[in-house]
Amino acid sequence: MAAFSAACVTFLPSYDETIFEHLEAVNDSIDKINVAVSKVYTSPPAFAMVQVYYVDALANVTAAIDVSRGREQYLRVRASGRPAQIITRALENCENALNSQMTAHRKSNLNRETLAVFATKDACDIAKIMEGRLGG
C-alpha cells in the first residue's frame, strides 16, 4: 500500500510555499481594493487611491508566476509536468483578470457591480486553492 501511495504522489508537483505566500498577498491586495470600492458611505475611490494595491498585487502574482514557470520547466518531462503547467495557467489567468480590472479602474471608477464583471478575486482564488491542495 505504501508503494502505491508513493507512486501516486509523483503525479502532482510539490507544494511551493513561496507561490502560496505570493497568492495570499495578491488576495490581500484584491480584498483592499474591493473594500475600498464597495464602501457605500463614500463615493468609489479614484484609481490613484488604490493604485498601490494594484501594484502590490501585480508584483506578487508576477513573482508567483516566475516560480511556477520554473517548477513547470523542471517538471516538463515528468508526469507532474502537466499539473504544474495547469497551475501556471491559473496564475496567468489571475494576472490577466487583475490587469483588465486595473485598466478599467484607471479609465473610470469602479463600484461593487462593476467589480463582479472582472471576477478577479475568483480567478486568483482558483490559483491559490490549486496550490494549497498540493500542500495537503
Tab-separated table of N, CA, C and O in Angstrom:
chain	number	residue	atom	x	y	z
A	1	MET	N	0.818	-1.194	0.000
A	1	MET	CA	0.000	0.000	0.000
A	1	MET	C	0.862	1.258	0.000
A	1	MET	O	0.546	2.220	-0.666
A	2	ALA	N	1.936	1.246	0.772
A	2	ALA	CA	2.820	2.404	0.831
A	2	ALA	C	3.447	2.687	-0.523
A	2	ALA	O	3.595	3.836	-0.921
A	3	ALA	N	3.810	1.640	-1.245
A	3	ALA	CA	4.403	1.819	-2.575
A	3	ALA	C	3.396	2.453	-3.522
A	3	ALA	O	3.737	3.313	-4.334
A	4	PHE	N	2.138	2.033	-3.414
A	4	PHE	CA	1.100	2.610	-4.257
A	4	PHE	C	0.911	4.085	-3.941
A	4	PHE	O	0.814	4.917	-4.837
A	5	SER	N	0.872	4.438	-2.673
A	5	SER	CA	0.717	5.839	-2.263
A	5	SER	C	1.884	6.686	-2.740
A	5	SER	O	1.704	7.798	-3.222
A	6	ALA	N	3.077	6.163	-2.630
A	6	ALA	CA	4.256	6.898	-3.077
A	6	ALA	C	4.222	7.108	-4.583
A	6	ALA	O	4.623	8.152	-5.088
A	7	ALA	N	3.733	6.147	-5.322
A	7	ALA	CA	3.653	6.265	-6.777
A	7	ALA	C	2.648	7.326	-7.188
A	7	ALA	O	2.853	8.047	-8.150
A	8	CYS	N	1.561	7.458	-6.465
A	8	CYS	CA	0.538	8.451	-6.792
A	8	CYS	C	1.050	9.871	-6.594
A	8	CYS	O	0.662	10.773	-7.315
A	9	VAL	N	1.884	10.070	-5.633
A	9	VAL	CA	2.395	11.398	-5.325
A	9	VAL	C	3.189	11.965	-6.488
A	9	VAL	O	3.197	13.160	-6.712
A	10	THR	N	3.814	11.134	-7.272
A	10	THR	CA	4.646	11.619	-8.366
A	10	THR	C	3.842	12.274	-9.490
A	10	THR	O	4.418	12.886	-10.359
A	11	PHE	N	2.527	12.123	-9.452
A	11	PHE	CA	1.712	12.726	-10.490
A	11	PHE	C	1.382	14.184	-10.211
A	11	PHE	O	0.797	14.857	-11.036
A	12	LEU	N	1.742	14.674	-9.039
A	12	LEU	CA	1.487	16.059	-8.681
A	12	LEU	C	2.794	16.777	-8.405
A	12	LEU	O	3.712	16.200	-7.842
A	13	PRO	N	2.869	18.045	-8.782
A	13	PRO	CA	4.073	18.803	-8.429
A	13	PRO	C	4.111	19.044	-6.924
A	13	PRO	O	3.086	18.963	-6.241
A	14	SER	N	5.266	19.322	-6.415
A	14	SER	CA	5.418	19.606	-4.990
A	14	SER	C	4.813	20.971	-4.668
A	14	SER	O	4.904	21.915	-5.459
A	15	TYR	N	4.208	21.054	-3.492
A	15	TYR	CA	3.677	22.315	-2.982
A	15	TYR	C	4.829	23.300	-2.840
A	15	TYR	O	5.914	22.943	-2.407
A	16	ASP	N	4.584	24.551	-3.201
A	16	ASP	CA	5.607	25.577	-3.082
A	16	ASP	C	5.076	26.699	-2.194
A	16	ASP	O	4.168	27.440	-2.585
A	17	GLU	N	5.664	26.805	-1.019
A	17	GLU	CA	5.239	27.818	-0.041
A	17	GLU	C	5.379	29.231	-0.601
A	17	GLU	O	4.558	30.111	-0.319
A	18	THR	N	6.397	29.463	-1.409
A	18	THR	CA	6.619	30.797	-1.983
A	18	THR	C	5.445	31.202	-2.874
A	18	THR	O	4.957	32.332	-2.786
A	19	ILE	N	4.995	30.292	-3.721
A	19	ILE	CA	3.850	30.588	-4.594
A	19	ILE	C	2.634	30.895	-3.741
A	19	ILE	O	1.926	31.884	-3.966
A	20	PHE	N	2.390	30.064	-2.747
A	20	PHE	CA	1.212	30.245	-1.897
A	20	PHE	C	1.269	31.574	-1.151
A	20	PHE	O	0.262	32.289	-1.068
A	21	GLU	N	2.420	31.930	-0.614
A	21	GLU	CA	2.554	33.206	0.100
A	21	GLU	C	2.318	34.392	-0.821
A	21	GLU	O	1.679	35.374	-0.433
A	22	HIS	N	2.828	34.316	-2.050
A	22	HIS	CA	2.579	35.399	-3.013
A	22	HIS	C	1.086	35.494	-3.325
A	22	HIS	O	0.539	36.606	-3.434
A	23	LEU	N	0.424	34.362	-3.447
A	23	LEU	CA	-1.008	34.385	-3.745
A	23	LEU	C	-1.822	34.911	-2.563
A	23	LEU	O	-2.835	35.583	-2.764
A	24	GLU	N	-1.390	34.637	-1.354
A	24	GLU	CA	-2.053	35.233	-0.193
A	24	GLU	C	-1.921	36.753	-0.232
A	24	GLU	O	-2.878	37.466	0.052
A	25	ALA	N	-0.746	37.240	-0.601
A	25	ALA	CA	-0.528	38.689	-0.697
A	25	ALA	C	-1.382	39.289	-1.819
A	25	ALA	O	-1.933	40.385	-1.672
A	26	VAL	N	-1.495	38.583	-2.940
A	26	VAL	CA	-2.347	39.039	-4.047
A	26	VAL	C	-3.786	39.178	-3.546
A	26	VAL	O	-4.432	40.207	-3.763
A	27	ASN	N	-4.270	38.149	-2.892
A	27	ASN	CA	-5.652	38.176	-2.408
A	27	ASN	C	-5.870	39.256	-1.365
A	27	ASN	O	-6.934	39.874	-1.331
A	28	ASP	N	-4.883	39.509	-0.520
A	28	ASP	CA	-4.998	40.606	0.450
A	28	ASP	C	-5.137	41.948	-0.266
A	28	ASP	O	-5.960	42.790	0.121
A	29	SER	N	-4.337	42.152	-1.305
A	29	SER	CA	-4.415	43.407	-2.067
A	29	SER	C	-5.758	43.538	-2.774
A	29	SER	O	-6.360	44.620	-2.793
A	30	ILE	N	-6.231	42.454	-3.355
A	30	ILE	CA	-7.537	42.485	-4.030
A	30	ILE	C	-8.638	42.785	-3.015
A	30	ILE	O	-9.558	43.564	-3.296
A	31	ASP	N	-8.542	42.200	-1.832
A	31	ASP	CA	-9.523	42.487	-0.784
A	31	ASP	C	-9.521	43.971	-0.431
A	31	ASP	O	-10.583	44.571	-0.236
A	32	LYS	N	-8.344	44.570	-0.341
A	32	LYS	CA	-8.256	46.002	-0.010
A	32	LYS	C	-8.893	46.853	-1.099
A	32	LYS	O	-9.584	47.835	-0.810
A	33	ILE	N	-8.674	46.473	-2.357
A	33	ILE	CA	-9.305	47.195	-3.467
A	33	ILE	C	-10.815	47.039	-3.383
A	33	ILE	O	-11.562	48.021	-3.481
A	34	ASN	N	-11.267	45.807	-3.193
A	34	ASN	CA	-12.708	45.544	-3.152
A	34	ASN	C	-13.390	46.256	-1.996
A	34	ASN	O	-14.491	46.790	-2.154
A	35	VAL	N	-12.749	46.300	-0.847
A	35	VAL	CA	-13.324	47.004	0.308
A	35	VAL	C	-13.416	48.492	0.013
A	35	VAL	O	-14.438	49.129	0.269
A	36	ALA	N	-12.358	49.051	-0.554
A	36	ALA	CA	-12.364	50.487	-0.868
A	36	ALA	C	-13.460	50.823	-1.878
A	36	ALA	O	-14.166	51.820	-1.729
A	37	VAL	N	-13.613	49.986	-2.877
A	37	VAL	CA	-14.606	50.243	-3.925
A	37	VAL	C	-16.022	50.001	-3.415
A	37	VAL	O	-16.966	50.667	-3.836
A	38	SER	N	-16.193	49.076	-2.487
A	38	SER	CA	-17.528	48.689	-2.023
A	38	SER	C	-18.090	49.577	-0.931
A	38	SER	O	-19.239	49.409	-0.534
A	39	LYS	N	-17.304	50.494	-0.423
A	39	LYS	CA	-17.807	51.355	0.650
A	39	LYS	C	-18.989	52.167	0.135
A	39	LYS	O	-18.873	52.918	-0.826
A	40	VAL	N	-20.116	51.993	0.794
A	40	VAL	CA	-21.331	52.659	0.329
A	40	VAL	C	-21.494	54.070	0.878
A	40	VAL	O	-22.262	54.849	0.362
A	41	TYR	N	-20.751	54.377	1.924
A	41	TYR	CA	-20.927	55.699	2.541
A	41	TYR	C	-20.061	56.770	1.896
A	41	TYR	O	-20.154	57.929	2.226
A	42	THR	N	-19.205	56.393	0.977
A	42	THR	CA	-18.412	57.368	0.228
A	42	THR	C	-18.478	57.030	-1.244
A	42	THR	O	-18.889	55.933	-1.622
A	43	SER	N	-18.058	57.933	-2.062
A	43	SER	CA	-18.018	57.624	-3.489
A	43	SER	C	-16.869	56.646	-3.751
A	43	SER	O	-15.887	56.630	-3.016
A	44	PRO	N	-17.002	55.830	-4.774
A	44	PRO	CA	-15.929	54.883	-5.072
A	44	PRO	C	-14.603	55.615	-5.286
A	44	PRO	O	-14.578	56.716	-5.842
A	45	PRO	N	-13.520	55.036	-4.817
A	45	PRO	CA	-12.238	55.735	-4.913
A	45	PRO	C	-11.725	55.826	-6.340
A	45	PRO	O	-11.937	54.924	-7.145
A	46	ALA	N	-11.081	56.923	-6.604
A	46	ALA	CA	-10.403	57.072	-7.887
A	46	ALA	C	-9.261	56.062	-7.938
A	46	ALA	O	-8.792	55.576	-6.902
A	47	PHE	N	-8.819	55.755	-9.117
A	47	PHE	CA	-7.755	54.770	-9.309
A	47	PHE	C	-6.526	55.108	-8.472
A	47	PHE	O	-5.923	54.228	-7.860
A	48	ALA	N	-6.165	56.376	-8.426
A	48	ALA	CA	-4.950	56.785	-7.708
A	48	ALA	C	-4.986	56.396	-6.231
A	48	ALA	O	-3.947	56.131	-5.639
A	49	MET	N	-6.169	56.320	-5.653
A	49	MET	CA	-6.286	55.991	-4.234
A	49	MET	C	-5.991	54.519	-3.938
A	49	MET	O	-5.649	54.173	-2.811
A	50	VAL	N	-6.148	53.659	-4.923
A	50	VAL	CA	-5.910	52.221	-4.708
A	50	VAL	C	-4.817	51.674	-5.621
A	50	VAL	O	-4.571	50.474	-5.637
A	51	GLN	N	-4.159	52.545	-6.340
A	51	GLN	CA	-3.126	52.117	-7.282
A	51	GLN	C	-2.042	51.283	-6.596
A	51	GLN	O	-1.571	50.295	-7.147
A	52	VAL	N	-1.665	51.644	-5.390
A	52	VAL	CA	-0.626	50.923	-4.667
A	52	VAL	C	-1.028	49.460	-4.452
A	52	VAL	O	-0.184	48.571	-4.497
A	53	TYR	N	-2.307	49.187	-4.252
A	53	TYR	CA	-2.777	47.811	-4.069
A	53	TYR	C	-2.670	47.022	-5.373
A	53	TYR	O	-2.339	45.833	-5.368
A	54	TYR	N	-2.979	47.685	-6.475
A	54	TYR	CA	-2.824	47.024	-7.778
A	54	TYR	C	-1.355	46.691	-8.038
A	54	TYR	O	-1.024	45.596	-8.488
A	55	VAL	N	-0.485	47.640	-7.767
A	55	VAL	CA	0.950	47.426	-7.996
A	55	VAL	C	1.452	46.264	-7.146
A	55	VAL	O	2.175	45.390	-7.626
A	56	ASP	N	1.045	46.241	-5.889
A	56	ASP	CA	1.451	45.165	-4.988
A	56	ASP	C	0.919	43.813	-5.474
A	56	ASP	O	1.650	42.818	-5.500
A	57	ALA	N	-0.332	43.775	-5.856
A	57	ALA	CA	-0.932	42.525	-6.338
A	57	ALA	C	-0.234	42.034	-7.601
A	57	ALA	O	0.078	40.843	-7.723
A	58	LEU	N	0.031	42.942	-8.523
A	58	LEU	CA	0.704	42.543	-9.769
A	58	LEU	C	2.130	42.065	-9.509
A	58	LEU	O	2.587	41.096	-10.121
A	59	ALA	N	2.827	42.727	-8.600
A	59	ALA	CA	4.189	42.287	-8.265
A	59	ALA	C	4.168	40.880	-7.679
A	59	ALA	O	5.003	40.038	-8.029
A	60	ASN	N	3.215	40.616	-6.812
A	60	ASN	CA	3.135	39.296	-6.188
A	60	ASN	C	2.692	38.215	-7.163
A	60	ASN	O	3.226	37.105	-7.143
A	61	VAL	N	1.738	38.513	-8.028
A	61	VAL	CA	1.318	37.487	-8.980
A	61	VAL	C	2.430	37.217	-9.998
A	61	VAL	O	2.657	36.075	-10.396
A	62	THR	N	3.168	38.236	-10.383
A	62	THR	CA	4.301	38.046	-11.296
A	62	THR	C	5.372	37.174	-10.652
A	62	THR	O	5.919	36.270	-11.294
A	63	ALA	N	5.647	37.414	-9.381
A	63	ALA	CA	6.630	36.593	-8.661
A	63	ALA	C	6.160	35.146	-8.567
A	63	ALA	O	6.943	34.213	-8.753
A	64	ALA	N	4.873	34.946	-8.295
A	64	ALA	CA	4.329	33.587	-8.219
A	64	ALA	C	4.413	32.890	-9.566
A	64	ALA	O	4.754	31.694	-9.643
A	65	ILE	N	4.131	33.619	-10.637
A	65	ILE	CA	4.222	33.047	-11.987
A	65	ILE	C	5.659	32.647	-12.292
A	65	ILE	O	5.907	31.568	-12.854
A	66	ASP	N	6.605	33.486	-11.937
A	66	ASP	CA	8.018	33.164	-12.189
A	66	ASP	C	8.427	31.868	-11.495
A	66	ASP	O	9.074	31.007	-12.096
A	67	VAL	N	8.025	31.712	-10.238
A	67	VAL	CA	8.359	30.485	-9.501
A	67	VAL	C	7.641	29.296	-10.130
A	67	VAL	O	8.228	28.219	-10.322
A	68	SER	N	6.384	29.487	-10.474
A	68	SER	CA	5.598	28.398	-11.050
A	68	SER	C	6.151	27.975	-12.411
A	68	SER	O	6.186	26.779	-12.729
A	69	ARG	N	6.578	28.933	-13.211
A	69	ARG	CA	7.176	28.588	-14.517
A	69	ARG	C	8.468	27.796	-14.342
A	69	ARG	O	8.751	26.888	-15.118
A	70	GLY	N	9.255	28.151	-13.333
A	70	GLY	CA	10.470	27.389	-13.049
A	70	GLY	C	10.141	25.956	-12.672
A	70	GLY	O	10.780	25.014	-13.142
A	71	ARG	N	9.124	25.793	-11.829
A	71	ARG	CA	8.701	24.444	-11.440
A	71	ARG	C	8.169	23.687	-12.658
A	71	ARG	O	8.489	22.522	-12.867
A	72	GLU	N	7.380	24.379	-13.472
A	72	GLU	CA	6.821	23.770	-14.679
A	72	GLU	C	7.941	23.312	-15.621
A	72	GLU	O	7.899	22.209	-16.154
A	73	GLN	N	8.932	24.149	-15.799
A	73	GLN	CA	10.063	23.805	-16.675
A	73	GLN	C	10.826	22.600	-16.131
A	73	GLN	O	11.175	21.695	-16.874
A	74	TYR	N	11.057	22.586	-14.835
A	74	TYR	CA	11.778	21.481	-14.198
A	74	TYR	C	11.020	20.161	-14.352
A	74	TYR	O	11.620	19.111	-14.564
A	75	LEU	N	9.699	20.227	-14.280
A	75	LEU	CA	8.875	19.013	-14.314
A	75	LEU	C	8.344	18.666	-15.699
A	75	LEU	O	7.589	17.712	-15.843
A	76	ARG	N	8.743	19.378	-16.719
A	76	ARG	CA	8.137	19.246	-18.043
A	76	ARG	C	8.156	17.827	-18.600
A	76	ARG	O	7.275	17.453	-19.357
A	77	VAL	N	9.139	17.018	-18.259
A	77	VAL	CA	9.221	15.658	-18.799
A	77	VAL	C	8.727	14.611	-17.791
A	77	VAL	O	8.843	13.416	-18.039
A	78	ARG	N	8.183	15.058	-16.688
A	78	ARG	CA	7.668	14.141	-15.666
A	78	ARG	C	6.137	14.119	-15.724
A	78	ARG	O	5.509	14.993	-16.307
A	79	ALA	N	5.569	13.127	-15.078
A	79	ALA	CA	4.107	13.021	-15.037
A	79	ALA	C	3.476	14.226	-14.352
A	79	ALA	O	2.359	14.614	-14.672
A	80	SER	N	4.188	14.841	-13.433
A	80	SER	CA	3.653	16.005	-12.719
A	80	SER	C	3.823	17.304	-13.509
A	80	SER	O	3.417	18.370	-13.046
A	81	GLY	N	4.385	17.223	-14.707
A	81	GLY	CA	4.594	18.418	-15.527
A	81	GLY	C	3.301	19.064	-15.980
A	81	GLY	O	3.167	20.291	-15.975
A	82	ARG	N	2.330	18.258	-16.373
A	82	ARG	CA	1.049	18.801	-16.843
A	82	ARG	C	0.302	19.518	-15.718
A	82	ARG	O	-0.169	20.641	-15.919
A	83	PRO	N	0.172	18.928	-14.519
A	83	PRO	CA	-0.467	19.683	-13.435
A	83	PRO	C	0.279	20.977	-13.097
A	83	PRO	O	-0.351	21.996	-12.794
A	84	ALA	N	1.602	20.956	-13.156
A	84	ALA	CA	2.375	22.175	-12.902
A	84	ALA	C	2.041	23.238	-13.946
A	84	ALA	O	1.907	24.424	-13.627
A	85	GLN	N	1.875	22.811	-15.190
A	85	GLN	CA	1.522	23.729	-16.273
A	85	GLN	C	0.123	24.317	-16.049
A	85	GLN	O	-0.097	25.516	-16.266
A	86	ILE	N	-0.793	23.507	-15.584
A	86	ILE	CA	-2.161	23.972	-15.326
A	86	ILE	C	-2.170	25.041	-14.233
A	86	ILE	O	-2.882	26.044	-14.338
A	87	ILE	N	-1.372	24.854	-13.204
A	87	ILE	CA	-1.306	25.852	-12.136
A	87	ILE	C	-0.705	27.154	-12.663
A	87	ILE	O	-1.181	28.243	-12.341
A	88	THR	N	0.311	27.055	-13.505
A	88	THR	CA	0.889	28.267	-14.101
A	88	THR	C	-0.163	29.003	-14.924
A	88	THR	O	-0.260	30.238	-14.851
A	89	ARG	N	-0.983	28.280	-15.686
A	89	ARG	CA	-2.031	28.926	-16.482
A	89	ARG	C	-3.056	29.599	-15.569
A	89	ARG	O	-3.569	30.673	-15.881
A	90	ALA	N	-3.370	28.977	-14.446
A	90	ALA	CA	-4.312	29.590	-13.495
A	90	ALA	C	-3.735	30.896	-12.947
A	90	ALA	O	-4.453	31.887	-12.788
A	91	LEU	N	-2.440	30.902	-12.681
A	91	LEU	CA	-1.780	32.133	-12.222
A	91	LEU	C	-1.815	33.204	-13.304
A	91	LEU	O	-2.037	34.386	-13.011
A	92	GLU	N	-1.609	32.810	-14.536
A	92	GLU	CA	-1.667	33.768	-15.648
A	92	GLU	C	-3.082	34.320	-15.817
A	92	GLU	O	-3.258	35.499	-16.141
A	93	ASN	N	-4.098	33.479	-15.591
A	93	ASN	CA	-5.490	33.957	-15.635
A	93	ASN	C	-5.735	34.991	-14.545
A	93	ASN	O	-6.431	35.989	-14.776
A	94	CYS	N	-5.180	34.754	-13.370
A	94	CYS	CA	-5.274	35.727	-12.272
A	94	CYS	C	-4.645	37.054	-12.700
A	94	CYS	O	-5.237	38.121	-12.525
A	95	GLU	N	-3.452	36.973	-13.269
A	95	GLU	CA	-2.753	38.182	-13.713
A	95	GLU	C	-3.557	38.920	-14.778
A	95	GLU	O	-3.688	40.156	-14.736
A	96	ASN	N	-4.130	38.192	-15.731
A	96	ASN	CA	-4.922	38.818	-16.799
A	96	ASN	C	-6.169	39.498	-16.242
A	96	ASN	O	-6.510	40.613	-16.652
A	97	ALA	N	-6.845	38.829	-15.310
A	97	ALA	CA	-8.033	39.431	-14.698
A	97	ALA	C	-7.662	40.694	-13.931
A	97	ALA	O	-8.360	41.710	-14.009
A	98	LEU	N	-6.563	40.632	-13.210
A	98	LEU	CA	-6.106	41.789	-12.447
A	98	LEU	C	-5.747	42.950	-13.372
A	98	LEU	O	-6.127	44.100	-13.121
A	99	ASN	N	-5.045	42.665	-14.454
A	99	ASN	CA	-4.700	43.711	-15.424
A	99	ASN	C	-5.943	44.319	-16.063
A	99	ASN	O	-6.019	45.536	-16.250
A	100	SER	N	-6.929	43.495	-16.398
A	100	SER	CA	-8.166	44.001	-17.002
A	100	SER	C	-8.916	44.909	-16.038
A	100	SER	O	-9.389	45.983	-16.416
A	101	GLN	N	-9.003	44.468	-14.784
A	101	GLN	CA	-9.689	45.287	-13.782
A	101	GLN	C	-8.945	46.593	-13.559
A	101	GLN	O	-9.556	47.658	-13.470
A	102	MET	N	-7.629	46.529	-13.477
A	102	MET	CA	-6.831	47.731	-13.253
A	102	MET	C	-7.000	48.719	-14.406
A	102	MET	O	-7.176	49.919	-14.189
A	103	THR	N	-6.976	48.228	-15.623
A	103	THR	CA	-7.147	49.094	-16.795
A	103	THR	C	-8.516	49.772	-16.775
A	103	THR	O	-8.620	50.972	-17.028
A	104	ALA	N	-9.540	49.012	-16.452
A	104	ALA	CA	-10.883	49.587	-16.390
A	104	ALA	C	-10.994	50.599	-15.253
A	104	ALA	O	-11.615	51.653	-15.419
A	105	HIS	N	-10.374	50.304	-14.135
A	105	HIS	CA	-10.434	51.224	-12.992
A	105	HIS	C	-9.680	52.516	-13.310
A	105	HIS	O	-10.091	53.594	-12.891
A	106	ARG	N	-8.595	52.383	-14.037
A	106	ARG	CA	-7.825	53.573	-14.422
A	106	ARG	C	-8.674	54.482	-15.307
A	106	ARG	O	-8.590	55.710	-15.222
A	107	LYS	N	-9.528	53.892	-16.154
A	107	LYS	CA	-10.347	54.684	-17.075
A	107	LYS	C	-11.545	55.326	-16.386
A	107	LYS	O	-11.946	56.427	-16.742
A	108	SER	N	-12.140	54.624	-15.416
A	108	SER	CA	-13.274	55.188	-14.680
A	108	SER	C	-13.420	54.449	-13.351
A	108	SER	O	-12.958	53.320	-13.216
A	109	ASN	N	-14.069	55.102	-12.417
A	109	ASN	CA	-14.240	54.495	-11.098
A	109	ASN	C	-15.071	53.223	-11.188
A	109	ASN	O	-16.012	53.139	-11.972
A	110	LEU	N	-14.718	52.270	-10.364
A	110	LEU	CA	-15.470	51.023	-10.293
A	110	LEU	C	-16.387	51.067	-9.081
A	110	LEU	O	-16.168	51.817	-8.143
A	111	ASN	N	-17.411	50.247	-9.107
A	111	ASN	CA	-18.271	50.072	-7.947
A	111	ASN	C	-18.468	48.577	-7.722
A	111	ASN	O	-17.889	47.755	-8.418
A	112	ARG	N	-19.276	48.236	-6.753
A	112	ARG	CA	-19.478	46.827	-6.422
A	112	ARG	C	-19.933	46.001	-7.624
A	112	ARG	O	-19.484	44.891	-7.842
A	113	GLU	N	-20.841	46.549	-8.402
A	113	GLU	CA	-21.390	45.818	-9.543
A	113	GLU	C	-20.343	45.620	-10.647
A	113	GLU	O	-20.257	44.553	-11.253
A	114	THR	N	-19.553	46.650	-10.916
A	114	THR	CA	-18.555	46.513	-11.975
A	114	THR	C	-17.406	45.602	-11.554
A	114	THR	O	-16.801	44.946	-12.394
A	115	LEU	N	-17.117	45.522	-10.260
A	115	LEU	CA	-16.082	44.588	-9.801
A	115	LEU	C	-16.459	43.159	-10.131
A	115	LEU	O	-15.605	42.344	-10.485
A	116	ALA	N	-17.731	42.835	-10.023
A	116	ALA	CA	-18.194	41.472	-10.277
A	116	ALA	C	-17.945	41.048	-11.717
A	116	ALA	O	-17.751	39.865	-12.002
A	117	VAL	N	-17.926	42.001	-12.633
A	117	VAL	CA	-17.694	41.693	-14.046
A	117	VAL	C	-16.312	41.082	-14.260
A	117	VAL	O	-16.150	40.155	-15.052
A	118	PHE	N	-15.334	41.559	-13.531
A	118	PHE	CA	-13.958	41.105	-13.735
A	118	PHE	C	-13.658	39.792	-13.015
A	118	PHE	O	-12.789	39.047	-13.447
A	119	ALA	N	-14.348	39.502	-11.951
A	119	ALA	CA	-14.167	38.267	-11.171
A	119	ALA	C	-12.692	38.018	-10.859
A	119	ALA	O	-12.230	36.886	-10.844
A	120	THR	N	-11.971	39.083	-10.597
A	120	THR	CA	-10.539	38.971	-10.311
A	120	THR	C	-10.290	38.151	-9.061
A	120	THR	O	-9.405	37.291	-9.043
A	121	LYS	N	-11.046	38.397	-8.026
A	121	LYS	CA	-10.880	37.658	-6.773
A	121	LYS	C	-11.071	36.162	-7.018
A	121	LYS	O	-10.288	35.345	-6.535
A	122	ASP	N	-12.082	35.814	-7.792
A	122	ASP	CA	-12.341	34.405	-8.086
A	122	ASP	C	-11.200	33.784	-8.883
A	122	ASP	O	-10.764	32.671	-8.589
A	123	ALA	N	-10.720	34.490	-9.889
A	123	ALA	CA	-9.629	33.960	-10.717
A	123	ALA	C	-8.380	33.709	-9.887
A	123	ALA	O	-7.696	32.702	-10.062
A	124	CYS	N	-8.081	34.608	-8.974
A	124	CYS	CA	-6.882	34.451	-8.148
A	124	CYS	C	-7.092	33.411	-7.054
A	124	CYS	O	-6.146	32.712	-6.672
A	125	ASP	N	-8.320	33.286	-6.581
A	125	ASP	CA	-8.608	32.249	-5.590
A	125	ASP	C	-8.436	30.850	-6.177
A	125	ASP	O	-8.005	29.930	-5.477
A	126	ILE	N	-8.774	30.678	-7.438
A	126	ILE	CA	-8.614	29.364	-8.086
A	126	ILE	C	-7.153	28.939	-8.033
A	126	ILE	O	-6.845	27.806	-7.657
A	127	ALA	N	-6.257	29.831	-8.411
A	127	ALA	CA	-4.831	29.501	-8.381
A	127	ALA	C	-4.376	29.199	-6.953
A	127	ALA	O	-3.612	28.256	-6.726
A	128	LYS	N	-4.856	29.969	-6.004
A	128	LYS	CA	-4.467	29.763	-4.598
A	128	LYS	C	-4.968	28.414	-4.091
A	128	LYS	O	-4.243	27.687	-3.409
A	129	ILE	N	-6.192	28.066	-4.418
A	129	ILE	CA	-6.749	26.786	-3.992
A	129	ILE	C	-5.970	25.634	-4.613
A	129	ILE	O	-5.655	24.644	-3.941
A	130	MET	N	-5.655	25.762	-5.887
A	130	MET	CA	-4.908	24.700	-6.575
A	130	MET	C	-3.555	24.470	-5.900
A	130	MET	O	-3.159	23.332	-5.641
A	131	GLU	N	-2.843	25.543	-5.625
A	131	GLU	CA	-1.536	25.412	-4.987
A	131	GLU	C	-1.691	24.894	-3.556
A	131	GLU	O	-0.927	24.021	-3.123
A	132	GLY	N	-2.683	25.380	-2.845
A	132	GLY	CA	-2.910	24.948	-1.476
A	132	GLY	C	-3.223	23.465	-1.374
A	132	GLY	O	-2.791	22.796	-0.423
A	133	ARG	N	-3.920	22.931	-2.353
A	133	ARG	CA	-4.262	21.497	-2.338
A	133	ARG	C	-3.016	20.620	-2.477
A	133	ARG	O	-3.009	19.482	-2.055
A	134	LEU	N	-1.975	21.159	-3.073
A	134	LEU	CA	-0.730	20.395	-3.189
A	134	LEU	C	-0.075	20.210	-1.829
A	134	LEU	O	0.679	19.267	-1.622
A	135	GLY	N	-0.371	21.134	-0.919
A	135	GLY	CA	0.237	21.086	0.409
A	135	GLY	C	-0.419	20.112	1.353
A	135	GLY	O	0.050	19.901	2.456
A	136	GLY	N	-1.493	19.539	0.952
A	136	GLY	CA	-2.065	18.529	1.817
A	136	GLY	C	-3.465	18.774	2.090
A	136	GLY	O	-4.191	18.293	2.795
